[in-house]
Amino acid sequence: MSDQPRPRASLRTAVVWEVLKDALDRQVKATGRDALDVLDTGGGTGNFAVPAARLGHRVTVVDPSPNALFALERRAAEAGVADRVRGVQGDILGLFDVVEREGFDAVLCHGVLEYVDEPAEGVRTAVAALRPSGALSLLAAGLGGAVLARALAGHFTEARRALTDPAGRWGEGDPVPRRFTAEQLSGLVSEAGMEIAAVHGVRVFADLVPGVLVDTEPGAVEALLKLEAAAAEQPAFHSVATQLHVLGEKRH
């Protein structure tokens, strides 16, 4: 199918998708409704929105990029879910200019908090879009993964700078404005009134393994996927993950 990730791409999304799919299944059972209302803020071209729609859910994608929303529309059509995917131009801090408060069973906020001036406000806004029993899927750049990557590339001064910089940046050329620790992300979710259901490290190894090894060694992709899944839940690996995923559930 057109929305199925390529083997290498799946290394970036598999762990998050499995956690998200399980959360949506729990929401279906809790609400008694087969079709949930899902909001994907910063959802871009639909990496998660289209698979969620294929499960039968109604997905609203809010993204500031017209090009991304155009690609989303095309992707949804190719996957046969155009009637269940709606794209709206906007961003997290102006969210309620384009969608309703407390209108969704699940909110995805992936790759957004790195780019907003006030991450705590971004999380509070995402939570305000949830219904009373809703779930929040939060994915953001991890500090430790960046430090490790710079060090392994031989950029030791940049690695140290990222480690000590309040925003976790390794220098002026760093394309990521902000990175987080697992404790920081969990704190933002808790402070917004959510229970922490799960914390996962994402891309613990995938970004460190030479691509040629993954592409040429028989069975390497599948074995690496299994390793990523096994390590994702281990707190010891959260500190070196490229991304961190926190699943929050709204308190009644």
PDB file of C-alpha atoms in Angstrom:
ATOM      1  CA  MET A   1       0.000   0.000   0.000  1.00  0.00           C
ATOM      2  CA  SER A   2       1.151   3.531  -0.672  1.00  0.00           C
ATOM      3  CA  ASP A   3       1.113   4.563   2.987  1.00  0.00           C
ATOM      4  CA  GLN A   4       3.215   1.656   4.197  1.00  0.00           C
ATOM      5  CA  PRO A   5       6.657   2.889   5.228  1.00  0.00           C
ATOM      6  CA  ARG A   6       9.741   1.771   3.345  1.00  0.00           C
ATOM      7  CA  PRO A   7      11.974  -0.548   5.406  1.00  0.00           C
ATOM      8  CA  ARG A   8      14.457   2.184   6.347  1.00  0.00           C
ATOM      9  CA  ALA A   9      11.681   4.714   6.985  1.00  0.00           C
ATOM     10  CA  SER A  10       9.942   2.240   9.269  1.00  0.00           C
ATOM     11  CA  LEU A  11      12.941   2.392  11.606  1.00  0.00           C
ATOM     12  CA  ARG A  12      11.954   5.988  12.349  1.00  0.00           C
ATOM     13  CA  THR A  13       8.256   5.388  12.967  1.00  0.00           C
ATOM     14  CA  ALA A  14       7.662   1.758  13.970  1.00  0.00           C
ATOM     15  CA  VAL A  15       7.970   2.138  17.748  1.00  0.00           C
ATOM     16  CA  VAL A  16       5.756   5.238  17.864  1.00  0.00           C
ATOM     17  CA  TRP A  17       3.162   3.728  15.557  1.00  0.00           C
ATOM     18  CA  GLU A  18       2.812   0.564  17.648  1.00  0.00           C
ATOM     19  CA  VAL A  19       2.342   2.602  20.840  1.00  0.00           C
ATOM     20  CA  LEU A  20      -0.125   4.903  19.099  1.00  0.00           C
ATOM     21  CA  LYS A  21      -2.097   2.055  17.535  1.00  0.00           C
ATOM     22  CA  ASP A  22      -2.462   0.371  20.938  1.00  0.00           C
ATOM     23  CA  ALA A  23      -3.610   3.674  22.467  1.00  0.00           C
ATOM     24  CA  LEU A  24      -6.224   4.128  19.733  1.00  0.00           C
ATOM     25  CA  ASP A  25      -7.443   0.557  20.251  1.00  0.00           C
ATOM     26  CA  ARG A  26      -7.856   1.280  23.973  1.00  0.00           C
ATOM     27  CA  GLN A  27      -9.776   4.443  23.142  1.00  0.00           C
ATOM     28  CA  VAL A  28     -12.099   2.466  20.869  1.00  0.00           C
ATOM     29  CA  LYS A  29     -12.852   0.054  23.697  1.00  0.00           C
ATOM     30  CA  ALA A  30     -13.258   2.842  26.260  1.00  0.00           C
ATOM     31  CA  THR A  31     -15.586   4.959  24.129  1.00  0.00           C
ATOM     32  CA  GLY A  32     -17.488   2.149  22.436  1.00  0.00           C
ATOM     33  CA  ARG A  33     -16.985   3.917  19.101  1.00  0.00           C
ATOM     34  CA  ASP A  34     -15.192   2.246  16.195  1.00  0.00           C
ATOM     35  CA  ALA A  35     -14.294   5.586  14.607  1.00  0.00           C
ATOM     36  CA  LEU A  36     -12.394   8.082  16.746  1.00  0.00           C
ATOM     37  CA  ASP A  37     -11.731  11.756  16.094  1.00  0.00           C
ATOM     38  CA  VAL A  38      -7.954  12.211  15.882  1.00  0.00           C
ATOM     39  CA  LEU A  39      -6.068  15.500  15.653  1.00  0.00           C
ATOM     40  CA  ASP A  40      -2.550  15.472  14.208  1.00  0.00           C
ATOM     41  CA  THR A  41      -0.978  18.855  14.830  1.00  0.00           C
ATOM     42  CA  GLY A  42       2.136  19.381  12.743  1.00  0.00           C
ATOM     43  CA  GLY A  43       1.139  16.206  10.901  1.00  0.00           C
ATOM     44  CA  GLY A  44       2.703  17.259   7.615  1.00  0.00           C
ATOM     45  CA  THR A  45       2.281  14.796   4.768  1.00  0.00           C
ATOM     46  CA  GLY A  46       0.435  12.211   6.836  1.00  0.00           C
ATOM     47  CA  ASN A  47       3.011   9.707   8.094  1.00  0.00           C
ATOM     48  CA  PHE A  48       0.698   8.898  10.986  1.00  0.00           C
ATOM     49  CA  ALA A  49      -2.572  10.440   9.808  1.00  0.00           C
ATOM     50  CA  VAL A  50      -3.030   8.177   6.803  1.00  0.00           C
ATOM     51  CA  PRO A  51      -2.369   4.897   8.676  1.00  0.00           C
ATOM     52  CA  ALA A  52      -4.727   6.081  11.443  1.00  0.00           C
ATOM     53  CA  ALA A  53      -7.394   6.782   8.832  1.00  0.00           C
ATOM     54  CA  ARG A  54      -6.872   3.319   7.388  1.00  0.00           C
ATOM     55  CA  LEU A  55      -7.887   1.965  10.803  1.00  0.00           C
ATOM     56  CA  GLY A  56     -11.217   3.731  10.259  1.00  0.00           C
ATOM     57  CA  HIS A  57     -10.640   6.892  12.282  1.00  0.00           C
ATOM     58  CA  ARG A  58     -11.406  10.471  11.241  1.00  0.00           C
ATOM     59  CA  VAL A  59      -8.188  12.489  11.214  1.00  0.00           C
ATOM     60  CA  THR A  60      -7.733  16.249  11.118  1.00  0.00           C
ATOM     61  CA  VAL A  61      -4.205  17.393  10.247  1.00  0.00           C
ATOM     62  CA  VAL A  62      -3.182  20.925  11.212  1.00  0.00           C
ATOM     63  CA  ASP A  63       0.056  22.063   9.592  1.00  0.00           C
ATOM     64  CA  PRO A  64       1.476  25.469   8.607  1.00  0.00           C
ATOM     65  CA  SER A  65       2.802  24.241   5.247  1.00  0.00           C
ATOM     66  CA  PRO A  66       0.476  24.374   2.219  1.00  0.00           C
ATOM     67  CA  ASN A  67       2.854  22.064   0.344  1.00  0.00           C
ATOM     68  CA  ALA A  68       2.692  19.466   3.096  1.00  0.00           C
ATOM     69  CA  LEU A  69      -1.101  19.626   3.157  1.00  0.00           C
ATOM     70  CA  PHE A  70      -1.232  19.208  -0.619  1.00  0.00           C
ATOM     71  CA  ALA A  71       0.972  16.111  -0.333  1.00  0.00           C
ATOM     72  CA  LEU A  72      -1.259  14.861   2.494  1.00  0.00           C
ATOM     73  CA  GLU A  73      -4.353  15.196   0.305  1.00  0.00           C
ATOM     74  CA  ARG A  74      -2.689  13.251  -2.507  1.00  0.00           C
ATOM     75  CA  ARG A  75      -1.405  10.570  -0.132  1.00  0.00           C
ATOM     76  CA  ALA A  76      -4.808  10.119   1.493  1.00  0.00           C
ATOM     77  CA  ALA A  77      -6.449   9.787  -1.918  1.00  0.00           C
ATOM     78  CA  GLU A  78      -3.915   7.173  -3.036  1.00  0.00           C
ATOM     79  CA  ALA A  79      -4.550   5.209   0.166  1.00  0.00           C
ATOM     80  CA  GLY A  80      -8.316   5.365  -0.338  1.00  0.00           C
ATOM     81  CA  VAL A  81      -8.993   7.347   2.840  1.00  0.00           C
ATOM     82  CA  ALA A  82      -9.578  10.849   1.454  1.00  0.00           C
ATOM     83  CA  ASP A  83     -13.027  10.912   3.071  1.00  0.00           C
ATOM     84  CA  ARG A  84     -11.484  10.396   6.525  1.00  0.00           C
ATOM     85  CA  VAL A  85      -8.558  12.838   6.344  1.00  0.00           C
ATOM     86  CA  ARG A  86      -8.956  16.620   6.521  1.00  0.00           C
ATOM     87  CA  GLY A  87      -6.050  19.036   6.187  1.00  0.00           C
ATOM     88  CA  VAL A  88      -6.189  22.518   7.728  1.00  0.00           C
ATOM     89  CA  GLN A  89      -3.520  25.208   7.590  1.00  0.00           C
ATOM     90  CA  GLY A  90      -2.505  26.421  11.058  1.00  0.00           C
ATOM     91  CA  ASP A  91      -0.167  25.777  13.973  1.00  0.00           C
ATOM     92  CA  ILE A  92      -0.256  24.575  17.579  1.00  0.00           C
ATOM     93  CA  LEU A  93      -0.365  27.998  19.230  1.00  0.00           C
ATOM     94  CA  GLY A  94      -3.266  29.136  17.038  1.00  0.00           C
ATOM     95  CA  LEU A  95      -4.930  25.752  17.158  1.00  0.00           C
ATOM     96  CA  PHE A  96      -8.376  26.868  18.254  1.00  0.00           C
ATOM     97  CA  ASP A  97      -8.628  29.273  15.367  1.00  0.00           C
ATOM     98  CA  VAL A  98      -9.083  26.219  13.142  1.00  0.00           C
ATOM     99  CA  VAL A  99     -10.381  23.344  15.351  1.00  0.00           C
ATOM    100  CA  GLU A 100     -12.647  23.061  18.368  1.00  0.00           C
ATOM    101  CA  ARG A 101     -11.652  22.614  22.000  1.00  0.00           C
ATOM    102  CA  GLU A 102     -12.305  19.210  23.565  1.00  0.00           C
ATOM    103  CA  GLY A 103     -13.254  17.815  20.162  1.00  0.00           C
ATOM    104  CA  PHE A 104     -10.837  14.881  19.853  1.00  0.00           C
ATOM    105  CA  ASP A 105     -10.264  11.446  21.315  1.00  0.00           C
ATOM    106  CA  ALA A 106      -6.542  11.561  20.554  1.00  0.00           C
ATOM    107  CA  VAL A 107      -4.074  14.319  19.726  1.00  0.00           C
ATOM    108  CA  LEU A 108      -0.723  13.744  18.035  1.00  0.00           C
ATOM    109  CA  CYS A 109       1.939  16.374  18.607  1.00  0.00           C
ATOM    110  CA  HIS A 110       4.989  15.043  16.767  1.00  0.00           C
ATOM    111  CA  GLY A 111       8.020  17.156  15.935  1.00  0.00           C
ATOM    112  CA  VAL A 112       6.308  20.354  17.066  1.00  0.00           C
ATOM    113  CA  LEU A 113       7.620  21.323  20.502  1.00  0.00           C
ATOM    114  CA  GLU A 114      11.165  21.761  19.179  1.00  0.00           C
ATOM    115  CA  TYR A 115       9.984  24.735  17.151  1.00  0.00           C
ATOM    116  CA  VAL A 116       7.619  26.647  19.447  1.00  0.00           C
ATOM    117  CA  ASP A 117       8.767  29.443  21.739  1.00  0.00           C
ATOM    118  CA  GLU A 118       6.756  28.118  24.682  1.00  0.00           C
ATOM    119  CA  PRO A 119       6.696  24.290  24.734  1.00  0.00           C
ATOM    120  CA  ALA A 120       4.584  24.208  27.899  1.00  0.00           C
ATOM    121  CA  GLU A 121       1.908  26.321  26.203  1.00  0.00           C
ATOM    122  CA  GLY A 122       2.041  24.003  23.203  1.00  0.00           C
ATOM    123  CA  VAL A 123       1.367  20.967  25.376  1.00  0.00           C
ATOM    124  CA  ARG A 124      -1.435  22.722  27.278  1.00  0.00           C
ATOM    125  CA  THR A 125      -3.057  23.644  23.973  1.00  0.00           C
ATOM    126  CA  ALA A 126      -2.837  20.069  22.701  1.00  0.00           C
ATOM    127  CA  VAL A 127      -4.393  18.785  25.916  1.00  0.00           C
ATOM    128  CA  ALA A 128      -7.203  21.355  25.684  1.00  0.00           C
ATOM    129  CA  ALA A 129      -8.189  19.824  22.341  1.00  0.00           C
ATOM    130  CA  LEU A 130      -8.863  16.463  24.020  1.00  0.00           C
ATOM    131  CA  ARG A 131     -12.140  15.073  25.247  1.00  0.00           C
ATOM    132  CA  PRO A 132     -12.256  14.032  28.939  1.00  0.00           C
ATOM    133  CA  SER A 133     -10.836  10.560  28.327  1.00  0.00           C
ATOM    134  CA  GLY A 134      -8.465  11.498  25.503  1.00  0.00           C
ATOM    135  CA  ALA A 135      -4.875  10.453  24.807  1.00  0.00           C
ATOM    136  CA  LEU A 136      -1.885  12.603  23.851  1.00  0.00           C
ATOM    137  CA  SER A 137       0.981  11.287  21.717  1.00  0.00           C
ATOM    138  CA  LEU A 138       3.998  13.553  22.096  1.00  0.00           C
ATOM    139  CA  LEU A 139       7.200  13.079  20.078  1.00  0.00           C
ATOM    140  CA  ALA A 140      10.180  15.401  20.296  1.00  0.00           C
ATOM    141  CA  ALA A 141      13.934  15.528  19.746  1.00  0.00           C
ATOM    142  CA  GLY A 142      16.043  13.931  22.484  1.00  0.00           C
ATOM    143  CA  LEU A 143      19.030  15.714  23.973  1.00  0.00           C
ATOM    144  CA  GLY A 144      21.191  12.651  24.583  1.00  0.00           C
ATOM    145  CA  GLY A 145      20.888  11.364  21.033  1.00  0.00           C
ATOM    146  CA  ALA A 146      22.246  14.620  19.644  1.00  0.00           C
ATOM    147  CA  VAL A 147      25.152  14.676  22.097  1.00  0.00           C
ATOM    148  CA  LEU A 148      26.063  11.105  21.228  1.00  0.00           C
ATOM    149  CA  ALA A 149      25.787  11.706  17.472  1.00  0.00           C
ATOM    150  CA  ARG A 150      28.066  14.764  17.584  1.00  0.00           C
ATOM    151  CA  ALA A 151      30.623  12.933  19.708  1.00  0.00           C
ATOM    152  CA  LEU A 152      30.692   9.878  17.449  1.00  0.00           C
ATOM    153  CA  ALA A 153      31.191  12.195  14.460  1.00  0.00           C
ATOM    154  CA  GLY A 154      34.276  13.623  16.174  1.00  0.00           C
ATOM    155  CA  HIS A 155      32.668  16.968  17.017  1.00  0.00           C
ATOM    156  CA  PHE A 156      33.491  16.864  20.717  1.00  0.00           C
ATOM    157  CA  THR A 157      33.177  20.592  21.414  1.00  0.00           C
ATOM    158  CA  GLU A 158      29.741  20.651  19.787  1.00  0.00           C
ATOM    159  CA  ALA A 159      28.730  17.581  21.806  1.00  0.00           C
ATOM    160  CA  ARG A 160      29.745  19.293  25.035  1.00  0.00           C
ATOM    161  CA  ARG A 161      27.939  22.472  24.042  1.00  0.00           C
ATOM    162  CA  ALA A 162      24.714  20.563  23.393  1.00  0.00           C
ATOM    163  CA  LEU A 163      25.074  18.872  26.758  1.00  0.00           C
ATOM    164  CA  THR A 164      25.346  22.182  28.607  1.00  0.00           C
ATOM    165  CA  ASP A 165      23.115  24.397  26.462  1.00  0.00           C
ATOM    166  CA  PRO A 166      19.668  25.063  28.031  1.00  0.00           C
ATOM    167  CA  ALA A 167      17.996  24.298  24.698  1.00  0.00           C
ATOM    168  CA  GLY A 168      20.253  21.363  23.887  1.00  0.00           C
ATOM    169  CA  ARG A 169      21.744  22.981  20.778  1.00  0.00           C
ATOM    170  CA  TRP A 170      25.266  22.139  19.583  1.00  0.00           C
ATOM    171  CA  GLY A 171      25.925  25.432  17.774  1.00  0.00           C
ATOM    172  CA  GLU A 172      24.625  28.202  15.552  1.00  0.00           C
ATOM    173  CA  GLY A 173      24.334  25.778  12.631  1.00  0.00           C
ATOM    174  CA  ASP A 174      22.114  23.385  14.559  1.00  0.00           C
ATOM    175  CA  PRO A 175      18.824  23.035  12.621  1.00  0.00           C
ATOM    176  CA  VAL A 176      16.878  21.984  15.730  1.00  0.00           C
ATOM    177  CA  PRO A 177      15.923  24.924  17.987  1.00  0.00           C
ATOM    178  CA  ARG A 178      15.302  22.830  21.120  1.00  0.00           C
ATOM    179  CA  ARG A 179      15.785  19.333  22.498  1.00  0.00           C
ATOM    180  CA  PHE A 180      14.440  17.591  25.580  1.00  0.00           C
ATOM    181  CA  THR A 181      15.230  14.947  28.148  1.00  0.00           C
ATOM    182  CA  ALA A 182      12.630  12.304  28.980  1.00  0.00           C
ATOM    183  CA  GLU A 183      12.136  13.980  32.363  1.00  0.00           C
ATOM    184  CA  GLN A 184      11.473  17.366  30.758  1.00  0.00           C
ATOM    185  CA  LEU A 185       8.921  15.993  28.312  1.00  0.00           C
ATOM    186  CA  SER A 186       7.181  13.935  30.982  1.00  0.00           C
ATOM    187  CA  GLY A 187       7.085  17.002  33.203  1.00  0.00           C
ATOM    188  CA  LEU A 188       5.372  19.067  30.516  1.00  0.00           C
ATOM    189  CA  VAL A 189       2.727  16.386  30.065  1.00  0.00           C
ATOM    190  CA  SER A 190       2.135  16.002  33.813  1.00  0.00           C
ATOM    191  CA  GLU A 191       1.936  19.761  34.353  1.00  0.00           C
ATOM    192  CA  ALA A 192      -0.744  19.922  31.652  1.00  0.00           C
ATOM    193  CA  GLY A 193      -2.932  17.589  33.701  1.00  0.00           C
ATOM    194  CA  MET A 194      -2.183  14.263  32.016  1.00  0.00           C
ATOM    195  CA  GLU A 195      -1.223  10.910  33.454  1.00  0.00           C
ATOM    196  CA  ILE A 196       1.967   9.459  31.955  1.00  0.00           C
ATOM    197  CA  ALA A 197       0.977   6.151  30.356  1.00  0.00           C
ATOM    198  CA  ALA A 198       4.307   5.350  28.681  1.00  0.00           C
ATOM    199  CA  VAL A 199       7.702   6.799  27.776  1.00  0.00           C
ATOM    200  CA  HIS A 200       9.731   5.400  24.889  1.00  0.00           C
ATOM    201  CA  GLY A 201      13.104   6.100  23.350  1.00  0.00           C
ATOM    202  CA  VAL A 202      12.886   6.307  19.555  1.00  0.00           C
ATOM    203  CA  ARG A 203      15.729   5.690  17.111  1.00  0.00           C
ATOM    204  CA  VAL A 204      18.104   4.558  19.835  1.00  0.00           C
ATOM    205  CA  PHE A 205      20.332   2.713  17.370  1.00  0.00           C
ATOM    206  CA  ALA A 206      18.905   3.444  13.922  1.00  0.00           C
ATOM    207  CA  ASP A 207      20.740   6.734  13.434  1.00  0.00           C
ATOM    208  CA  LEU A 208      24.055   5.316  14.660  1.00  0.00           C
ATOM    209  CA  VAL A 209      24.241   2.181  12.507  1.00  0.00           C
ATOM    210  CA  PRO A 210      25.915   2.665   9.092  1.00  0.00           C
ATOM    211  CA  GLY A 211      23.254   2.752   6.396  1.00  0.00           C
ATOM    212  CA  VAL A 212      25.220   0.448   4.123  1.00  0.00           C
ATOM    213  CA  LEU A 213      25.079  -2.272   6.778  1.00  0.00           C
ATOM    214  CA  VAL A 214      21.316  -1.986   7.155  1.00  0.00           C
ATOM    215  CA  ASP A 215      20.733  -1.898   3.401  1.00  0.00           C
ATOM    216  CA  THR A 216      22.975  -4.790   2.410  1.00  0.00           C
ATOM    217  CA  GLU A 217      22.967  -7.265   5.298  1.00  0.00           C
ATOM    218  CA  PRO A 218      20.133  -9.802   4.879  1.00  0.00           C
ATOM    219  CA  GLY A 219      17.570  -9.474   7.650  1.00  0.00           C
ATOM    220  CA  ALA A 220      19.305  -6.448   9.157  1.00  0.00           C
ATOM    221  CA  VAL A 221      16.292  -4.116   8.983  1.00  0.00           C
ATOM    222  CA  GLU A 222      13.980  -6.590  10.712  1.00  0.00           C
ATOM    223  CA  ALA A 223      16.569  -7.381  13.376  1.00  0.00           C
ATOM    224  CA  LEU A 224      17.194  -3.680  14.007  1.00  0.00           C
ATOM    225  CA  LEU A 225      13.453  -3.035  14.279  1.00  0.00           C
ATOM    226  CA  LYS A 226      13.200  -5.733  16.947  1.00  0.00           C
ATOM    227  CA  LEU A 227      16.179  -4.277  18.795  1.00  0.00           C
ATOM    228  CA  GLU A 228      14.655  -0.787  18.689  1.00  0.00           C
ATOM    229  CA  ALA A 229      11.364  -2.132  20.049  1.00  0.00           C
ATOM    230  CA  ALA A 230      13.109  -3.981  22.869  1.00  0.00           C
ATOM    231  CA  ALA A 231      15.222  -0.981  23.874  1.00  0.00           C
ATOM    232  CA  ALA A 232      12.465   1.631  23.521  1.00  0.00           C
ATOM    233  CA  GLU A 233      10.864   0.913  26.897  1.00  0.00           C
ATOM    234  CA  GLN A 234      14.122   0.649  28.826  1.00  0.00           C
ATOM    235  CA  PRO A 235      14.779   3.895  30.768  1.00  0.00           C
ATOM    236  CA  ALA A 236      18.527   3.381  30.403  1.00  0.00           C
ATOM    237  CA  PHE A 237      18.226   3.965  26.650  1.00  0.00           C
ATOM    238  CA  HIS A 238      16.003   7.049  26.856  1.00  0.00           C
ATOM    239  CA  SER A 239      19.055   9.177  27.524  1.00  0.00           C
ATOM    240  CA  VAL A 240      20.664   8.300  24.172  1.00  0.00           C
ATOM    241  CA  ALA A 241      17.591   8.214  21.916  1.00  0.00           C
ATOM    242  CA  THR A 242      17.361  10.555  18.939  1.00  0.00           C
ATOM    243  CA  GLN A 243      13.697  11.160  19.782  1.00  0.00           C
ATOM    244  CA  LEU A 244      11.528  10.680  22.838  1.00  0.00           C
ATOM    245  CA  HIS A 245       7.893   9.639  22.853  1.00  0.00           C
ATOM    246  CA  VAL A 246       5.535  10.271  25.753  1.00  0.00           C
ATOM    247  CA  LEU A 247       1.983   8.934  25.810  1.00  0.00           C
ATOM    248  CA  GLY A 248      -0.328  10.812  28.140  1.00  0.00           C
ATOM    249  CA  GLU A 249      -3.895  10.020  29.140  1.00  0.00           C
ATOM    250  CA  LYS A 250      -6.275  12.707  30.304  1.00  0.00           C
ATOM    251  CA  ARG A 251      -7.386  12.604  33.918  1.00  0.00           C
ATOM    252  CA  HIS A 252     -11.135  12.455  34.393  1.00  0.00           C
TER     253      HIS A 252
END
